CSV table of N, CA and C in Angstrom, one decimal:
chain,number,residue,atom,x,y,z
A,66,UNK,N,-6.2,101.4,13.0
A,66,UNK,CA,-5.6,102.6,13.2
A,66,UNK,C,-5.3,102.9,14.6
A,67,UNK,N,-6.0,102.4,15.7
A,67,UNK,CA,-5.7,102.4,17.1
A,67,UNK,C,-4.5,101.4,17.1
A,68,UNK,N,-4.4,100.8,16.7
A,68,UNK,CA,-3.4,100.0,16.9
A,68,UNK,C,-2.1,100.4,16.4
A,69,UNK,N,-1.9,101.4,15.3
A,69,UNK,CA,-0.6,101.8,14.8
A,69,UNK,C,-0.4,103.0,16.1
A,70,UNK,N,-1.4,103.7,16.4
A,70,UNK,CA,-1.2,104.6,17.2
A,70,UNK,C,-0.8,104.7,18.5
A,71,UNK,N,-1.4,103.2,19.3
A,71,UNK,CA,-1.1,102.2,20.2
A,71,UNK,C,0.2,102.2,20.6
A,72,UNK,N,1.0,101.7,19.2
A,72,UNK,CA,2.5,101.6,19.1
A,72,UNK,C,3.1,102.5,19.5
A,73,UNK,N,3.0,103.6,18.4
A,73,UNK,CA,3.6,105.1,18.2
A,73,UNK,C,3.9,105.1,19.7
A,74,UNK,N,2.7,105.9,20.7
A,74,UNK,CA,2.9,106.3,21.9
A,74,UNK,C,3.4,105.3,22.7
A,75,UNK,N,3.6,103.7,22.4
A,75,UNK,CA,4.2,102.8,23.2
A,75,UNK,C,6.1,103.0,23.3
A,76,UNK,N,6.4,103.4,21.4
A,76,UNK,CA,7.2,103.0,20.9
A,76,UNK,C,8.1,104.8,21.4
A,77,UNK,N,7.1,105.7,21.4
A,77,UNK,CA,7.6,107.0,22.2
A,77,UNK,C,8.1,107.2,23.6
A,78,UNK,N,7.0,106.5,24.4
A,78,UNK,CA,7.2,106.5,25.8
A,78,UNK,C,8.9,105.9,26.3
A,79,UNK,N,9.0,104.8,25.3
A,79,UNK,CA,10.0,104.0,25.5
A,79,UNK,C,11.6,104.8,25.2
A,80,UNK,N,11.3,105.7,24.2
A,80,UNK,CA,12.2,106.3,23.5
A,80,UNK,C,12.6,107.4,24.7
A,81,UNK,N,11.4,108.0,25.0
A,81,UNK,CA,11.7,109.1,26.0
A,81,UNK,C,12.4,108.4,27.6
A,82,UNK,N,11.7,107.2,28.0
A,82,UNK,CA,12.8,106.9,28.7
A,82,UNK,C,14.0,106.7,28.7
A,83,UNK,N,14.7,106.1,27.8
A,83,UNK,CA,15.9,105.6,27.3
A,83,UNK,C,16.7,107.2,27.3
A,84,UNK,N,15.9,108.1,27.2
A,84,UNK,CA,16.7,109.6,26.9
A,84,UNK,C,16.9,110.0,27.8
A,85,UNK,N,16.0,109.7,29.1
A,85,UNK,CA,16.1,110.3,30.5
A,85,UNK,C,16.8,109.7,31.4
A,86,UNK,N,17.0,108.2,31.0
A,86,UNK,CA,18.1,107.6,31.4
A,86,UNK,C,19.1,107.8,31.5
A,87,UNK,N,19.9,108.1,30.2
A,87,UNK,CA,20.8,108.2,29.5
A,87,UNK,C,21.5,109.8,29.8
A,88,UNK,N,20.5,110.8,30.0
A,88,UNK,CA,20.5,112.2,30.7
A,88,UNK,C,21.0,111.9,32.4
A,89,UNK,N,20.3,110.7,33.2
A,89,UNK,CA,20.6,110.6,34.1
A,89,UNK,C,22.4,110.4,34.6
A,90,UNK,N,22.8,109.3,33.4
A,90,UNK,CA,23.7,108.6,33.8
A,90,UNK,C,25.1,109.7,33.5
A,91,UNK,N,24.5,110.5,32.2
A,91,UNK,CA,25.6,111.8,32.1
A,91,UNK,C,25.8,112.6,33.0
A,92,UNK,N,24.8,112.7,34.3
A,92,UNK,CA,25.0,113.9,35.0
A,92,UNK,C,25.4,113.4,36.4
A,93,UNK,N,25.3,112.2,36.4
A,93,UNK,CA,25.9,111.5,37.7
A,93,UNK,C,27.9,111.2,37.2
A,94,UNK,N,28.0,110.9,35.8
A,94,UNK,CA,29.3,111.0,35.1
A,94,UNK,C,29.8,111.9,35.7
A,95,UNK,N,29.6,113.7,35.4
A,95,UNK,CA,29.6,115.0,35.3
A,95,UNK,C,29.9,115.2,36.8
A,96,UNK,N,29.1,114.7,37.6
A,96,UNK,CA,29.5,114.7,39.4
A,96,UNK,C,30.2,114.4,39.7
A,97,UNK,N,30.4,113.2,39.5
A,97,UNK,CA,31.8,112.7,39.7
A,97,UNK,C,33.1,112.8,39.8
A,98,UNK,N,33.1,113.2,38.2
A,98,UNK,CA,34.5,113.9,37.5
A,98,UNK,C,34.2,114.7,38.2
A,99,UNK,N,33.6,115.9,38.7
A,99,UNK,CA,33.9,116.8,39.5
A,99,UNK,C,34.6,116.7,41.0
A,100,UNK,N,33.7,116.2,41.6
A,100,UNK,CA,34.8,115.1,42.7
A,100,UNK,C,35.9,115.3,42.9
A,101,UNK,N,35.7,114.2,41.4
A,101,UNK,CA,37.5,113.6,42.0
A,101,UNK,C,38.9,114.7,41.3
A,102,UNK,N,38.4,115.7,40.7
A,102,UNK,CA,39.1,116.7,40.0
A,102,UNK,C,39.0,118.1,41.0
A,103,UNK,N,38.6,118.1,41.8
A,103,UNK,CA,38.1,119.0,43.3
A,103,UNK,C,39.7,118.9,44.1
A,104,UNK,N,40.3,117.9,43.8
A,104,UNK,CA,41.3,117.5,45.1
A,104,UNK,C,42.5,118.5,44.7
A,105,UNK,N,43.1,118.6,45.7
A,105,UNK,CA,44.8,118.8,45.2
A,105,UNK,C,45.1,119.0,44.2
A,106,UNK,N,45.8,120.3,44.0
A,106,UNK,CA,46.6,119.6,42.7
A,106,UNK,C,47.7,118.6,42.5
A,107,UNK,N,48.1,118.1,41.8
A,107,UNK,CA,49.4,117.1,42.0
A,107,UNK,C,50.9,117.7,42.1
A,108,UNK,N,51.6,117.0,42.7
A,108,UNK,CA,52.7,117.7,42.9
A,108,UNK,C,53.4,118.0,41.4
A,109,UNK,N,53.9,117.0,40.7
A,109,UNK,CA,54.2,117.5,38.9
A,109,UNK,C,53.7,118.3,38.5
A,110,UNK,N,51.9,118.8,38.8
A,110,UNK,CA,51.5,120.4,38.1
A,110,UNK,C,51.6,121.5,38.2
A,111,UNK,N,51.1,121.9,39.3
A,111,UNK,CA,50.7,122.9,39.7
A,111,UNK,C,51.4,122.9,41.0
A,112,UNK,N,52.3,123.6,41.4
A,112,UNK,CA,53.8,123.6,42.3
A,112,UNK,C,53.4,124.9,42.5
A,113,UNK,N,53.2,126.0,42.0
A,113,UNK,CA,53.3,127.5,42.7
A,113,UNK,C,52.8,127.9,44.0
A,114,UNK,N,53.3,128.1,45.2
A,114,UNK,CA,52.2,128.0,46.4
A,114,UNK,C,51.9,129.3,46.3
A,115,UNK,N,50.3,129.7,46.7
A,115,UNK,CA,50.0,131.2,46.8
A,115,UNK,C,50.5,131.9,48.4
A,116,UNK,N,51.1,132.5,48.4
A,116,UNK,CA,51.0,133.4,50.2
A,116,UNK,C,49.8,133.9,49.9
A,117,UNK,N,49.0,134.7,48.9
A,117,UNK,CA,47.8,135.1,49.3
A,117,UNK,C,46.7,134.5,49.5
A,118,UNK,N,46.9,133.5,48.8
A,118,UNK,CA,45.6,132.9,48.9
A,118,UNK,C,45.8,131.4,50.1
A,119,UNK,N,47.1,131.3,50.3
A,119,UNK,CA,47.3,130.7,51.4
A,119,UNK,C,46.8,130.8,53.0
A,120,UNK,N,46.1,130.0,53.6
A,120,UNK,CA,45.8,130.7,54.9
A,120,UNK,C,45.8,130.2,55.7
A,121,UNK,N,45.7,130.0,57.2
A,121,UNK,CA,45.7,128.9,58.8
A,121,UNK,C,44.9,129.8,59.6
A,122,UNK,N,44.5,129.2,60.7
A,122,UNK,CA,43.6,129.2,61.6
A,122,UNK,C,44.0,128.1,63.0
A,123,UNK,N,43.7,129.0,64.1
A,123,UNK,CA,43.7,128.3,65.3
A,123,UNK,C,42.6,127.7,66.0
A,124,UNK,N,42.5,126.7,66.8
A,124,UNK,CA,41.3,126.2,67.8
A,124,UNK,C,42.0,125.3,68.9
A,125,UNK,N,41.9,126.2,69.7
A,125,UNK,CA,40.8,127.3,70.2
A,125,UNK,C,42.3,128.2,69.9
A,126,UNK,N,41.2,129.4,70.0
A,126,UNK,CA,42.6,130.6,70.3
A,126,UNK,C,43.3,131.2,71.5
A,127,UNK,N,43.0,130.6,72.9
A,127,UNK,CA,42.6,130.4,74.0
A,127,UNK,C,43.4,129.3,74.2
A,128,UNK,N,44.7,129.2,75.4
A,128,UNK,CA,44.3,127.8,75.8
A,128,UNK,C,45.2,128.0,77.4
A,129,UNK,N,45.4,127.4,78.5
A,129,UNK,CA,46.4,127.7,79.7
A,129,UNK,C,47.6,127.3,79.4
A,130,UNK,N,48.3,128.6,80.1
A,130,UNK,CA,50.0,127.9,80.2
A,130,UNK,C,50.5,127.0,81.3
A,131,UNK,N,50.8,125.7,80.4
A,131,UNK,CA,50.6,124.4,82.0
A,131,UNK,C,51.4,123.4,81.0
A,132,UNK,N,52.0,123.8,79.5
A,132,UNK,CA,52.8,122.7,78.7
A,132,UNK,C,51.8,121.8,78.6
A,133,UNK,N,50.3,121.3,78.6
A,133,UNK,CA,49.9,120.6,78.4
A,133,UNK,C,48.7,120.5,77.2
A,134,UNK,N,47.7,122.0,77.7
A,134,UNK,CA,46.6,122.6,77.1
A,134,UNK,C,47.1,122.8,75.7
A,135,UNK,N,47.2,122.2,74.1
A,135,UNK,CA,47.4,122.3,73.5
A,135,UNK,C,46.2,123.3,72.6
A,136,UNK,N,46.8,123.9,71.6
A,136,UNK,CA,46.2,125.1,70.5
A,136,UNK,C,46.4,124.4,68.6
A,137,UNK,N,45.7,123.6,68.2
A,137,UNK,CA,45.8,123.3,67.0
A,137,UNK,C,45.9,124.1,65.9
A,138,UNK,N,46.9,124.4,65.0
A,138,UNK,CA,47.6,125.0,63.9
A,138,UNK,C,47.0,124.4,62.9
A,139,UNK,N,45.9,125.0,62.0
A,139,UNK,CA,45.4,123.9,60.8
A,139,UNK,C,46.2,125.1,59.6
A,140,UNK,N,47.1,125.3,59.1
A,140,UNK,CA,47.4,125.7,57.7
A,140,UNK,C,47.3,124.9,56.7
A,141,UNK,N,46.6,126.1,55.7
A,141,UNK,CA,46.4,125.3,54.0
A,141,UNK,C,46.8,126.0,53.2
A,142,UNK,N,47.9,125.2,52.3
A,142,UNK,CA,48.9,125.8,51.4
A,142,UNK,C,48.0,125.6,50.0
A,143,UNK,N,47.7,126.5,49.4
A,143,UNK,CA,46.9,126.6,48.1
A,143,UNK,C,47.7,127.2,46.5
A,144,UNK,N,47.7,127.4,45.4
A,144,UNK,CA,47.9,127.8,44.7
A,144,UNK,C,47.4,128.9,44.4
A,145,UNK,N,47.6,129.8,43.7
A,145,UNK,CA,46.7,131.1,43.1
A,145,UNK,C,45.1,130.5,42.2
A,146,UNK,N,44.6,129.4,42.1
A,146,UNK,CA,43.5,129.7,42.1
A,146,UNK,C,42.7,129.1,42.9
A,147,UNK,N,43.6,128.8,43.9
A,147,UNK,CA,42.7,128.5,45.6
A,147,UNK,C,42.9,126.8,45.7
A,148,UNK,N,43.4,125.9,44.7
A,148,UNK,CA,43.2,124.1,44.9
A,148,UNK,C,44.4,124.0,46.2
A,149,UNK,N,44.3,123.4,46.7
A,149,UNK,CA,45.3,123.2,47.6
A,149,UNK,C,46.3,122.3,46.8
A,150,UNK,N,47.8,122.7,47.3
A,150,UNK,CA,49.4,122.1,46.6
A,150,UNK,C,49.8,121.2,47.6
A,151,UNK,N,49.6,120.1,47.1
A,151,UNK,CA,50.0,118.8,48.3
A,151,UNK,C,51.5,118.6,48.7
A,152,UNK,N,52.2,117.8,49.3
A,152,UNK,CA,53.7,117.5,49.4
A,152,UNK,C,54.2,118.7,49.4
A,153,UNK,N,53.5,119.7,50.4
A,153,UNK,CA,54.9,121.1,50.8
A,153,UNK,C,55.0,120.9,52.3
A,154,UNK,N,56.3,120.9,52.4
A,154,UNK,CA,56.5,120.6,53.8
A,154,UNK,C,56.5,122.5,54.4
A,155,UNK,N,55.6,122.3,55.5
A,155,UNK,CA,55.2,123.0,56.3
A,155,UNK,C,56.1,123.3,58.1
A,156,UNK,N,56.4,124.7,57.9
A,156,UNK,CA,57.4,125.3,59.4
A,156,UNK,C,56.7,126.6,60.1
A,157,UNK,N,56.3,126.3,61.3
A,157,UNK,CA,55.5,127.3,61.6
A,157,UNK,C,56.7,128.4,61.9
A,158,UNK,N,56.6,129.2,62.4
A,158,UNK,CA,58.3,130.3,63.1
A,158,UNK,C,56.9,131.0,64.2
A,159,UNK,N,57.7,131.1,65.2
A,159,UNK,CA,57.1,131.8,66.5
A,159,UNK,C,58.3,132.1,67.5
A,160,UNK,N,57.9,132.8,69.0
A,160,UNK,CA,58.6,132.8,70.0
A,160,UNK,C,59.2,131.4,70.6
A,161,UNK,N,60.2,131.3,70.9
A,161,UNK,CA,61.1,130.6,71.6
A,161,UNK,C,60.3,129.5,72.7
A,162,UNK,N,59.8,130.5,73.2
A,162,UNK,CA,58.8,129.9,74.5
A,162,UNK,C,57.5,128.9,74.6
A,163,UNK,N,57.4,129.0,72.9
A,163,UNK,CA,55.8,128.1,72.3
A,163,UNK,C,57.2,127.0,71.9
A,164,UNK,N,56.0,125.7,71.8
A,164,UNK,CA,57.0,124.7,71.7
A,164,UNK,C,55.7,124.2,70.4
A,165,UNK,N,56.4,123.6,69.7
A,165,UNK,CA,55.4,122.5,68.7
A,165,UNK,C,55.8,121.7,68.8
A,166,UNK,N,54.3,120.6,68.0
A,166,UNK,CA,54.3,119.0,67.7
A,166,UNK,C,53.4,119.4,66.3
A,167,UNK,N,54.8,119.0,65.7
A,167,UNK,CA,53.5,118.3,64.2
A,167,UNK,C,53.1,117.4,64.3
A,168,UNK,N,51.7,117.2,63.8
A,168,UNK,CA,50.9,116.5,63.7
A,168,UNK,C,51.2,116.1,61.8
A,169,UNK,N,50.9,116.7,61.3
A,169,UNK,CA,51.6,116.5,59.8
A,169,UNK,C,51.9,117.6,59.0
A,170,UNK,N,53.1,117.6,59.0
A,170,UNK,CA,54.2,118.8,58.9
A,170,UNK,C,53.7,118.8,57.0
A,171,UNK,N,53.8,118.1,56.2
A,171,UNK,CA,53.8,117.7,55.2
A,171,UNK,C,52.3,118.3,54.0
A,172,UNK,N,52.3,118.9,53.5
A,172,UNK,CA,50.4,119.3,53.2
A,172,UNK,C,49.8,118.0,52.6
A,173,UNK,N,48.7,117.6,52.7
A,173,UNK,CA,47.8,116.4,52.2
A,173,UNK,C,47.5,117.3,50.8
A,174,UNK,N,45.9,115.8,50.4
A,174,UNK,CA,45.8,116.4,49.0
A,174,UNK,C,44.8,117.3,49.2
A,175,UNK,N,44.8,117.8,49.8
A,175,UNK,CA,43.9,119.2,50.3
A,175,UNK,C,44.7,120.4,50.7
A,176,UNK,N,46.3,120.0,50.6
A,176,UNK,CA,47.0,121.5,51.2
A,176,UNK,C,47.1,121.9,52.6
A,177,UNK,N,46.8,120.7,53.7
A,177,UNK,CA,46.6,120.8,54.6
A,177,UNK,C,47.6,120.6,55.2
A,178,UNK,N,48.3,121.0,56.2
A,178,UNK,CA,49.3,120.7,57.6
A,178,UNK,C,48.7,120.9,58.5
A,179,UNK,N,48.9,120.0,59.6
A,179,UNK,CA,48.6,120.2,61.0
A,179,UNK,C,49.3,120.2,62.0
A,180,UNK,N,49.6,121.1,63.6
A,180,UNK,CA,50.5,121.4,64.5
A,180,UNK,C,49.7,121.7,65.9
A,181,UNK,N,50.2,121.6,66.7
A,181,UNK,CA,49.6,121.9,67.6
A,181,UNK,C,51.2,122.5,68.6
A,182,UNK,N,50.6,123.7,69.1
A,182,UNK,CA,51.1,124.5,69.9
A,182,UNK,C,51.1,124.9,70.9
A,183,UNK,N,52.1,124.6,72.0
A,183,UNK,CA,51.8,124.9,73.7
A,183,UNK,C,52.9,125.6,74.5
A,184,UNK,N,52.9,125.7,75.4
A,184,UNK,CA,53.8,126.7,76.3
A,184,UNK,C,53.6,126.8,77.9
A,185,UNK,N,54.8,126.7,78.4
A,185,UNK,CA,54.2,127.1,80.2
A,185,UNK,C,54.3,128.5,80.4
A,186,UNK,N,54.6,129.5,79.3
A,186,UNK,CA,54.6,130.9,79.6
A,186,UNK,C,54.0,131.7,79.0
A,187,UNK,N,52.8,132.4,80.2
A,187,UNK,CA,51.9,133.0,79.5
A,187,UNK,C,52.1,134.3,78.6
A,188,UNK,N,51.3,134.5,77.8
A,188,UNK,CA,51.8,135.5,76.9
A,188,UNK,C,50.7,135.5,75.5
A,189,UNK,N,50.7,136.7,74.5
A,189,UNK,CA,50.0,136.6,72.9
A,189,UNK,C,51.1,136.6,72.4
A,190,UNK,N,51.2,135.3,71.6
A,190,UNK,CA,52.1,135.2,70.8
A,190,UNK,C,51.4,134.7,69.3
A,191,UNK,N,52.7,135.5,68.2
A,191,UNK,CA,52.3,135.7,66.9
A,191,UNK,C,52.9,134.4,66.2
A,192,UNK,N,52.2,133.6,65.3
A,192,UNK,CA,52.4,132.3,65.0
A,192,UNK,C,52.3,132.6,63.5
A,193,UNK,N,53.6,132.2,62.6
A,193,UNK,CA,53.4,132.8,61.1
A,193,UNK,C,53.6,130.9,60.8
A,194,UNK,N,53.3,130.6,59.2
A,194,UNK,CA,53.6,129.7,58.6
A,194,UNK,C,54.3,129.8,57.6
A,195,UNK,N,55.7,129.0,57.3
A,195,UNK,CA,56.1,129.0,56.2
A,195,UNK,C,56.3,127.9,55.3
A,196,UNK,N,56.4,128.3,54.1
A,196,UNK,CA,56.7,127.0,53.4
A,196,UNK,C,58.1,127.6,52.2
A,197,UNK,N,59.1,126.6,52.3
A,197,UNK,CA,60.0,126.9,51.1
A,197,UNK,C,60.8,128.8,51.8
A,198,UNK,N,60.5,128.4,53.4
A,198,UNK,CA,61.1,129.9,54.0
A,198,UNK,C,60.4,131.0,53.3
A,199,UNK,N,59.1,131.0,52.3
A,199,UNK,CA,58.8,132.2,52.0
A,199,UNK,C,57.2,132.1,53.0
A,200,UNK,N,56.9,133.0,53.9
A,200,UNK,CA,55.7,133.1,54.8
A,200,UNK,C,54.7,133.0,53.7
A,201,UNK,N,53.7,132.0,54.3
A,201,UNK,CA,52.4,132.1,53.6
A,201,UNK,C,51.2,132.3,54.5
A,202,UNK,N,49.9,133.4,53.9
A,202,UNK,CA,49.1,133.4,54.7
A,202,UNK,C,49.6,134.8,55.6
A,203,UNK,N,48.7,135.1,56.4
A,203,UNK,CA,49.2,136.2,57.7
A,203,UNK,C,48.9,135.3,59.1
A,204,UNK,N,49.7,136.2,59.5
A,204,UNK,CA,50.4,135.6,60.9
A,204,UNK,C,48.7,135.6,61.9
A,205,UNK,N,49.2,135.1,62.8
A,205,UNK,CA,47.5,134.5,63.5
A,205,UNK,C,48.1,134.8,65.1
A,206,UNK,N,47.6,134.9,65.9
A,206,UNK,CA,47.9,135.4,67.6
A,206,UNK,C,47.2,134.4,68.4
A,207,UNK,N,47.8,133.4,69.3
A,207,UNK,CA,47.6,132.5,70.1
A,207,UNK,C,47.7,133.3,71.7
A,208,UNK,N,47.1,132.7,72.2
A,208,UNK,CA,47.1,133.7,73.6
A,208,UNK,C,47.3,132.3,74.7
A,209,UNK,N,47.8,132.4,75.6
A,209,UNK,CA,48.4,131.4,76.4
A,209,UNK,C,47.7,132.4,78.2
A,210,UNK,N,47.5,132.0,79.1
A,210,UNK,CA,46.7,132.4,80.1
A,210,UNK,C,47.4,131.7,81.0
C-alpha cells in the first residue's frame, strides 16, 4: 500500500511540475507578443496621425545665440490611440532667424523625428511641428540668450 501511494505523490509531483512549466512558458510567450506588438504601427495600417495626441519636447529649453549651442526637437507622431505612426515625414515651421538640422526628419517605429535647432539671434521663439502641413501637437517656446 506504501508503495502504490509512493507513486501516486511521485506520479503527482511530476504532473504538477510539467503544469508549472508549461504556465511558465505561456507567460514568457504572452510577454513577448507584447513586445514586439508595443511598436509602431505599420505604415499599411494604421496611417491616421493624431494632432492630439501627438506631441514634442525640447532639451534643453535654454541654449546661447552663437549659431553653434544647439536645442534638440524630439517630436512623436502618434495615432489616436497613442502607438506611434512611423514613415511621416516630419517639418518643424518657426521664425526665419532659427535655422534647423534634421537629424531624422522621417518618424521611426516609435513615431519619432529628431531636429535640432540654433540661431545667432537672441530671442523666444515658438517652434510648431508639422506633418502632411496639418500641425501636430502644440507649439513649444525655445529661448536663445
Amino acid at each position: 500500500m506504501r508503495e502504490i501511494f509512493h507513486r501516486l505523490k511521485k506520479n503527482n509531483l511530476m504532473s504538477l511540475s510539467i503544469l508549472l512549466l508549461l504556465l511558465l512558458l505561456l507567460s514568457v510567450g504572452v510577454n513577448i507578443r507584447f513586445l514586439y506588438s508595443s511598436k509602431a504601427a505599420e505604415p499599411s495600417k494604421i496611417q491616421l496621425v493624431s494632432s492630439t495626441n501627438s506631441y514634442m519636447f525640447l532639451s534643453p529649453v535654454t541654449a546661447q545665440a552663437n549659431d553653434t549651442e544647439r536645442i534638440r526637437v524630439s517630436v512623436f507622431v502618434l495615432n489616436e490611440r497613442g502607438i506611434g505612426v512611423a514613415n511621416q515625414e516630419v517639418t518643424l515651421k518657426h521664425m526665419p532667424e532659427v535655422k534647423t538640422e534634421a537629424i531624422q526628419s522621417v518618424s521611426d517605429n516609435y513615431g519619432r523625428a529628431i531636429f535640432d535647432i540654433y540661431t545667432q539671434t537672441p530671442g523666444n521663439y515658438s517652434i510648431e511641428a508639422l506633418v502632411n502641413n496639418q500641425t501636430i501637437g502644440e507649439a513649444v517656446s525655445a529661448v536663445f540668450k
